[in-house]
mmCIF file of C-alpha atoms in Angstrom:
data_model
loop_
_atom_site.group_PDB
_atom_site.id
_atom_site.type_symbol
_atom_site.label_atom_id
_atom_site.label_comp_id
_atom_site.label_asym_id
_atom_site.label_seq_id
_atom_site.Cartn_x
_atom_site.Cartn_y
_atom_site.Cartn_z
ATOM 1 C CA MET A 1 122.660 158.681 138.326
ATOM 2 C CA LEU A 2 122.258 160.318 142.041
ATOM 3 C CA ALA A 3 120.967 163.709 143.241
ATOM 4 C CA PRO A 4 124.607 165.761 144.574
ATOM 5 C CA GLU A 5 123.047 165.200 148.070
ATOM 6 C CA ALA A 6 123.666 161.300 147.190
ATOM 7 C CA PHE A 7 126.373 161.369 145.280
ATOM 8 C CA ARG A 8 128.236 163.198 148.224
ATOM 9 C CA TYR A 9 126.687 161.127 150.713
ATOM 10 C CA PHE A 10 127.618 157.758 149.500
ATOM 11 C CA LEU A 11 131.222 159.472 148.136
ATOM 12 C CA PRO A 12 132.935 157.998 151.237
ATOM 13 C CA ALA A 13 131.511 154.416 150.877
ATOM 14 C CA PHE A 14 132.363 154.810 146.952
ATOM 15 C CA LEU A 15 135.876 155.709 147.829
ATOM 16 C CA TYR A 16 136.529 153.286 150.627
ATOM 17 C CA ALA A 17 134.805 150.227 147.733
ATOM 18 C CA SER A 18 137.079 151.783 145.173
ATOM 19 C CA LEU A 19 140.296 151.433 147.157
ATOM 20 C CA GLU A 20 139.288 148.155 148.961
ATOM 21 C CA SER A 21 138.169 146.004 146.021
ATOM 22 C CA TYR A 22 139.777 147.579 142.923
ATOM 23 C CA ALA A 23 139.933 144.270 141.533
ATOM 24 C CA SER A 24 136.396 143.715 141.056
ATOM 25 C CA LEU A 25 135.271 147.407 140.640
ATOM 26 C CA SER A 26 137.672 148.639 138.230
ATOM 27 C CA VAL A 27 135.131 149.430 136.114
ATOM 28 C CA PHE A 28 133.316 151.618 138.355
ATOM 29 C CA VAL A 29 136.492 153.111 140.047
ATOM 30 C CA SER A 30 137.272 154.281 136.551
ATOM 31 C CA GLU A 31 133.900 156.283 136.169
ATOM 32 C CA LEU A 32 134.503 157.233 139.681
ATOM 33 C CA VAL A 33 137.347 159.017 138.590
ATOM 34 C CA GLY A 34 135.442 160.667 135.728
ATOM 35 C CA ALA A 35 132.994 161.902 137.818
ATOM 36 C CA LEU A 36 135.446 163.607 140.397
ATOM 37 C CA THR A 37 137.508 165.043 137.732
ATOM 38 C CA GLU A 38 136.110 168.006 136.261
ATOM 39 C CA PRO A 39 134.526 167.838 132.577
ATOM 40 C CA SER A 40 136.602 169.198 129.608
ATOM 41 C CA ARG A 41 135.451 169.622 125.770
ATOM 42 C CA THR A 42 139.045 168.754 124.831
ATOM 43 C CA ASP A 43 138.810 165.407 127.193
ATOM 44 C CA VAL A 44 135.637 164.451 125.083
ATOM 45 C CA VAL A 45 137.147 164.932 122.160
ATOM 46 C CA GLU A 46 140.246 162.900 122.681
ATOM 47 C CA ALA A 47 137.834 159.839 124.031
ATOM 48 C CA LEU A 48 135.810 159.706 120.459
ATOM 49 C CA ASP A 49 139.017 159.787 119.340
ATOM 50 C CA ARG A 50 140.555 156.894 121.097
ATOM 51 C CA ALA A 51 137.465 155.243 120.398
ATOM 52 C CA THR A 52 138.001 155.485 116.461
ATOM 53 C CA ARG A 53 141.843 154.085 117.019
ATOM 54 C CA LEU A 54 139.957 150.816 118.355
ATOM 55 C CA PRO A 55 141.652 147.983 116.130
ATOM 56 C CA SER A 56 138.708 146.470 113.409
ATOM 57 C CA GLY A 57 136.066 144.265 114.998
ATOM 58 C CA LEU A 58 136.410 146.032 118.266
ATOM 59 C CA GLY A 59 134.863 149.421 117.502
ATOM 60 C CA LEU A 60 131.309 150.658 116.913
ATOM 61 C CA PRO A 61 130.830 151.072 113.099
ATOM 62 C CA ASP A 62 131.942 154.666 111.212
ATOM 63 C CA ASP A 63 128.371 156.108 111.487
ATOM 64 C CA MET A 64 127.679 154.913 114.612
ATOM 65 C CA THR A 65 130.648 156.505 116.318
ATOM 66 C CA GLU A 66 129.726 159.726 113.983
ATOM 67 C CA LEU A 67 126.339 159.777 115.525
ATOM 68 C CA LEU A 68 128.336 158.809 119.199
ATOM 69 C CA ARG A 69 130.476 162.167 118.470
ATOM 70 C CA LYS A 70 127.637 164.557 117.738
ATOM 71 C CA GLN A 71 125.708 163.489 120.609
ATOM 72 C CA GLN A 72 128.596 163.665 123.115
ATOM 73 C CA ILE A 73 129.605 166.844 122.089
ATOM 74 C CA GLU A 74 126.322 168.580 121.905
ATOM 75 C CA TRP A 75 125.775 167.048 125.353
ATOM 76 C CA PHE A 76 129.400 168.958 126.366
ATOM 77 C CA ASP A 77 128.436 172.038 124.637
ATOM 78 C CA SER A 78 124.712 172.304 126.691
ATOM 79 C CA GLY A 79 126.440 172.901 129.551
ATOM 80 C CA THR A 80 125.110 170.104 131.367
ATOM 81 C CA PRO A 81 128.096 167.624 132.223
ATOM 82 C CA LEU A 82 130.063 171.197 134.141
ATOM 83 C CA ALA A 83 126.566 172.147 135.951
ATOM 84 C CA ILE A 84 126.489 168.296 136.985
ATOM 85 C CA PHE A 85 130.241 168.644 138.585
ATOM 86 C CA HIS A 86 129.669 172.038 139.851
ATOM 87 C CA GLU A 87 126.123 171.181 141.463
ATOM 88 C CA ARG A 88 128.455 168.314 143.393
ATOM 89 C CA PHE A 89 131.779 169.639 144.489
ATOM 90 C CA ASP A 90 131.409 173.616 144.697
ATOM 91 C CA SER A 91 130.005 173.048 148.524
ATOM 92 C CA LEU A 92 132.727 170.827 149.272
ATOM 93 C CA THR A 93 134.145 171.456 152.574
ATOM 94 C CA PRO A 94 138.208 171.704 152.515
ATOM 95 C CA ALA A 95 138.380 168.625 154.306
ATOM 96 C CA GLU A 96 136.588 166.395 151.802
ATOM 97 C CA GLY A 97 138.351 167.911 149.145
ATOM 98 C CA GLY A 98 141.342 166.694 151.082
ATOM 99 C CA ALA A 99 139.928 163.327 151.223
ATOM 100 C CA ILE A 100 139.001 163.191 147.273
ATOM 101 C CA LEU A 101 143.032 164.301 147.146
ATOM 102 C CA ASP A 102 144.151 161.585 149.501
ATOM 103 C CA PHE A 103 141.855 159.107 147.402
ATOM 104 C CA PHE A 104 143.551 160.350 144.144
ATOM 105 C CA VAL A 105 146.783 160.017 145.654
ATOM 106 C CA ALA A 106 146.307 156.300 147.342
ATOM 107 C CA LEU A 107 144.760 155.057 143.737
ATOM 108 C CA GLN A 108 147.918 156.508 141.938
ATOM 109 C CA GLU A 109 150.058 154.436 144.350
ATOM 110 C CA ALA A 110 147.896 151.389 143.857
ATOM 111 C CA HIS A 111 147.064 151.061 140.554
ATOM 112 C CA GLY A 112 148.737 154.175 138.903
ATOM 113 C CA ALA A 113 149.592 151.978 135.411
ATOM 114 C CA ASP A 114 145.439 152.210 135.055
ATOM 115 C CA PHE A 115 145.327 155.316 135.498
ATOM 116 C CA LEU A 116 148.459 157.263 133.398
ATOM 117 C CA ILE A 117 146.715 160.562 133.529
ATOM 118 C CA PHE A 118 147.430 161.108 136.876
ATOM 119 C CA SER A 119 150.165 163.653 137.383
ATOM 120 C CA PHE A 120 150.887 164.506 141.129
#
């Protein structure tokens, strides 16, 4: 949603708010973790697979799920998600990268049960 420069400008505030107001921002925090993590096709496929395992009545209809799968995989294969990630993060300084790592460690310590994929 934000240009790379705007994303980096607001990133310290995003990180701070995520740790300080986690209870009211947990969905935002989950999205931020995704934005800070290099995307992979495997991650996209696994997320789509998890969506198909939702209990009956909670998920999307099968035809909608298949359409979503097709669109998401095509979007990933277009290279756009990786390009966005690299535009945002390739120019980070070591100190900025360290601050993001510190954020991940603090998030793991405070809310690790919500983010079982982390491993340090």
